[in-house]
PDB file of C-alpha atoms in Angstrom:
ATOM      1  CA  UNK X   1      24.126  28.107 443.478  1.00  0.00           C
ATOM      2  CA  UNK X   2      20.652  27.915 442.151  1.00  0.00           C
ATOM      3  CA  UNK X   3      18.116  25.987 444.229  1.00  0.00           C
ATOM      4  CA  UNK X   4      15.109  25.906 442.654  1.00  0.00           C
ATOM      5  CA  UNK X   5      15.174  25.443 438.264  1.00  0.00           C
ATOM      6  CA  UNK X   6      13.079  27.542 436.188  1.00  0.00           C
ATOM      7  CA  UNK X   7      10.519  25.115 434.227  1.00  0.00           C
ATOM      8  CA  UNK X   8       8.544  27.613 432.375  1.00  0.00           C
ATOM      9  CA  UNK X   9      10.838  30.332 431.200  1.00  0.00           C
ATOM     10  CA  UNK X  10       9.045  33.909 430.807  1.00  0.00           C
ATOM     11  CA  UNK X  11       8.129  34.609 427.380  1.00  0.00           C
ATOM     12  CA  UNK X  12      10.233  35.382 424.787  1.00  0.00           C
ATOM     13  CA  UNK X  13      13.388  34.431 427.017  1.00  0.00           C
ATOM     14  CA  UNK X  14      13.660  31.358 424.422  1.00  0.00           C
ATOM     15  CA  UNK X  15      12.701  33.488 421.041  1.00  0.00           C
ATOM     16  CA  UNK X  16      16.740  33.513 420.387  1.00  0.00           C
ATOM     17  CA  UNK X  17      17.118  30.080 420.618  1.00  0.00           C
ATOM     18  CA  UNK X  18      17.862  27.641 417.494  1.00  0.00           C
ATOM     19  CA  UNK X  19      14.856  24.770 416.870  1.00  0.00           C
ATOM     20  CA  UNK X  20      17.747  22.043 417.905  1.00  0.00           C
ATOM     21  CA  UNK X  21      17.767  24.115 421.658  1.00  0.00           C
ATOM     22  CA  UNK X  22      13.974  24.514 421.902  1.00  0.00           C
ATOM     23  CA  UNK X  23      13.562  20.832 421.557  1.00  0.00           C
ATOM     24  CA  UNK X  24      16.346  20.141 423.938  1.00  0.00           C
ATOM     25  CA  UNK X  25      14.754  22.673 426.065  1.00  0.00           C
ATOM     26  CA  UNK X  26      11.009  20.871 425.741  1.00  0.00           C
ATOM     27  CA  UNK X  27      12.814  17.497 426.504  1.00  0.00           C
ATOM     28  CA  UNK X  28      14.551  18.887 429.508  1.00  0.00           C
ATOM     29  CA  UNK X  29      10.866  19.778 430.488  1.00  0.00           C
ATOM     30  CA  UNK X  30       8.980  16.639 429.697  1.00  0.00           C
ATOM     31  CA  UNK X  31      12.057  15.162 432.096  1.00  0.00           C
ATOM     32  CA  UNK X  32      11.344  17.116 434.817  1.00  0.00           C
ATOM     33  CA  UNK X  33       8.016  16.579 434.967  1.00  0.00           C
ATOM     34  CA  UNK X  34       8.311  12.835 434.441  1.00  0.00           C
ATOM     35  CA  UNK X  35      10.899  12.757 437.993  1.00  0.00           C
ATOM     36  CA  UNK X  36       8.429  15.158 439.574  1.00  0.00           C
ATOM     37  CA  UNK X  37       5.651  12.515 438.528  1.00  0.00           C
ATOM     38  CA  UNK X  38       7.825  10.026 440.338  1.00  0.00           C
ATOM     39  CA  UNK X  39       7.879   8.196 437.213  1.00  0.00           C
ATOM     40  CA  UNK X  40       8.656   4.330 437.141  1.00  0.00           C
ATOM     41  CA  UNK X  41      10.263   3.870 433.339  1.00  0.00           C
ATOM     42  CA  UNK X  42      12.575   6.114 431.589  1.00  0.00           C
ATOM     43  CA  UNK X  43      13.115   5.735 427.955  1.00  0.00           C
ATOM     44  CA  UNK X  44      15.773   4.091 427.219  1.00  0.00           C
ATOM     45  CA  UNK X  45      16.766   2.594 430.523  1.00  0.00           C
ATOM     46  CA  UNK X  46      16.410  -1.093 431.535  1.00  0.00           C
ATOM     47  CA  UNK X  47      14.844  -2.197 434.105  1.00  0.00           C
ATOM     48  CA  UNK X  48      17.836  -2.170 436.808  1.00  0.00           C
ATOM     49  CA  UNK X  49      18.424   1.527 435.769  1.00  0.00           C
ATOM     50  CA  UNK X  50      15.105   2.179 436.034  1.00  0.00           C
ATOM     51  CA  UNK X  51      15.347   1.087 439.685  1.00  0.00           C
ATOM     52  CA  UNK X  52      18.404   2.850 440.420  1.00  0.00           C
ATOM     53  CA  UNK X  53      16.843   6.269 439.507  1.00  0.00           C
ATOM     54  CA  UNK X  54      13.372   5.618 441.286  1.00  0.00           C
ATOM     55  CA  UNK X  55      14.980   4.548 444.288  1.00  0.00           C
ATOM     56  CA  UNK X  56      17.775   7.637 444.199  1.00  0.00           C
ATOM     57  CA  UNK X  57      14.733   9.916 443.477  1.00  0.00           C
ATOM     58  CA  UNK X  58      11.917   8.703 446.130  1.00  0.00           C
ATOM     59  CA  UNK X  59      13.906   7.394 448.875  1.00  0.00           C
ATOM     60  CA  UNK X  60      13.888   9.027 452.107  1.00  0.00           C
ATOM     61  CA  UNK X  61      17.639   8.879 452.868  1.00  0.00           C
ATOM     62  CA  UNK X  62      19.417   8.141 449.512  1.00  0.00           C
ATOM     63  CA  UNK X  63      17.145  10.711 447.953  1.00  0.00           C
ATOM     64  CA  UNK X  64      19.171  13.251 450.002  1.00  0.00           C
ATOM     65  CA  UNK X  65      22.395  12.258 448.437  1.00  0.00           C
ATOM     66  CA  UNK X  66      21.634  10.513 445.151  1.00  0.00           C
ATOM     67  CA  UNK X  67      18.771  12.514 443.926  1.00  0.00           C
ATOM     68  CA  UNK X  68      19.065  13.437 439.619  1.00  0.00           C
ATOM     69  CA  UNK X  69      19.867  16.973 439.698  1.00  0.00           C
ATOM     70  CA  UNK X  70      17.428  18.197 437.260  1.00  0.00           C
ATOM     71  CA  UNK X  71      14.925  16.561 440.428  1.00  0.00           C
ATOM     72  CA  UNK X  72      12.707  19.244 441.420  1.00  0.00           C
ATOM     73  CA  UNK X  73      12.908  18.747 444.937  1.00  0.00           C
ATOM     74  CA  UNK X  74      15.985  19.810 446.521  1.00  0.00           C
ATOM     75  CA  UNK X  75      18.545  18.383 448.910  1.00  0.00           C
ATOM     76  CA  UNK X  76      17.687  20.765 451.139  1.00  0.00           C
ATOM     77  CA  UNK X  77      13.917  20.021 451.237  1.00  0.00           C
ATOM     78  CA  UNK X  78      14.550  16.364 451.090  1.00  0.00           C
ATOM     79  CA  UNK X  79      16.279  16.653 454.617  1.00  0.00           C
ATOM     80  CA  UNK X  80      13.658  18.521 456.164  1.00  0.00           C
ATOM     81  CA  UNK X  81      11.027  16.712 454.994  1.00  0.00           C
ATOM     82  CA  UNK X  82      13.460  13.367 457.063  1.00  0.00           C
ATOM     83  CA  UNK X  83      13.606  15.582 459.991  1.00  0.00           C
ATOM     84  CA  UNK X  84       9.930  16.174 459.704  1.00  0.00           C
ATOM     85  CA  UNK X  85       9.031  12.555 459.346  1.00  0.00           C
ATOM     86  CA  UNK X  86      11.379  11.904 462.331  1.00  0.00           C
ATOM     87  CA  UNK X  87       9.739  14.056 464.610  1.00  0.00           C
ATOM     88  CA  UNK X  88       6.327  12.580 463.621  1.00  0.00           C
ATOM     89  CA  UNK X  89       7.611   9.030 464.378  1.00  0.00           C
ATOM     90  CA  UNK X  90       9.020  10.288 468.093  1.00  0.00           C
ATOM     91  CA  UNK X  91       5.688  11.924 468.557  1.00  0.00           C
ATOM     92  CA  UNK X  92       3.409   8.870 468.140  1.00  0.00           C
ATOM     93  CA  UNK X  93       6.028   6.991 470.123  1.00  0.00           C
ATOM     94  CA  UNK X  94       5.861   8.835 472.972  1.00  0.00           C
ATOM     95  CA  UNK X  95       1.904   9.914 472.495  1.00  0.00           C
ATOM     96  CA  UNK X  96       1.437   5.970 472.873  1.00  0.00           C
ATOM     97  CA  UNK X  97       4.245   5.531 475.881  1.00  0.00           C
ATOM     98  CA  UNK X  98       2.037   8.014 477.316  1.00  0.00           C
ATOM     99  CA  UNK X  99      -1.316   6.428 476.728  1.00  0.00           C
ATOM    100  CA  UNK X 100       0.169   3.366 478.386  1.00  0.00           C
ATOM    101  CA  UNK X 101       1.483   5.539 481.366  1.00  0.00           C
ATOM    102  CA  UNK X 102      -1.609   7.013 481.721  1.00  0.00           C
ATOM    103  CA  UNK X 103      -3.863   3.647 481.689  1.00  0.00           C
ATOM    104  CA  UNK X 104      -1.660   1.756 484.052  1.00  0.00           C
ATOM    105  CA  UNK X 105      -0.574  -0.852 480.965  1.00  0.00           C
ATOM    106  CA  UNK X 106       2.028  -3.300 482.172  1.00  0.00           C
ATOM    107  CA  UNK X 107       3.967  -3.841 479.262  1.00  0.00           C
ATOM    108  CA  UNK X 108       4.463  -7.598 480.093  1.00  0.00           C
ATOM    109  CA  UNK X 109       0.703  -7.700 480.150  1.00  0.00           C
ATOM    110  CA  UNK X 110       0.080  -6.601 476.705  1.00  0.00           C
TER     111      UNK X 110
END
């Protein structure tokens, strides 16, 4: 399975397409750009559908499982982002804890 989507085909790749296929490909590229830009609204969607697509494409955990198939960020990349976020959170928590220990600050005093 291909992990990335070629948004910009090479020259001559679409030379044998019909006008209808070229228009469909242009709409597909516009849709991918809107997904990459984290667009809030897609034409033809209700506010609820827009909210669901936004949450499923931008939420840190939900996005791993429910992102749109054409979204440029893959599930593997989303897992790496989640692990990085957890690692930074643990690092900050431990640094604050070590500062409290080093400064001899009792947690009951703070």
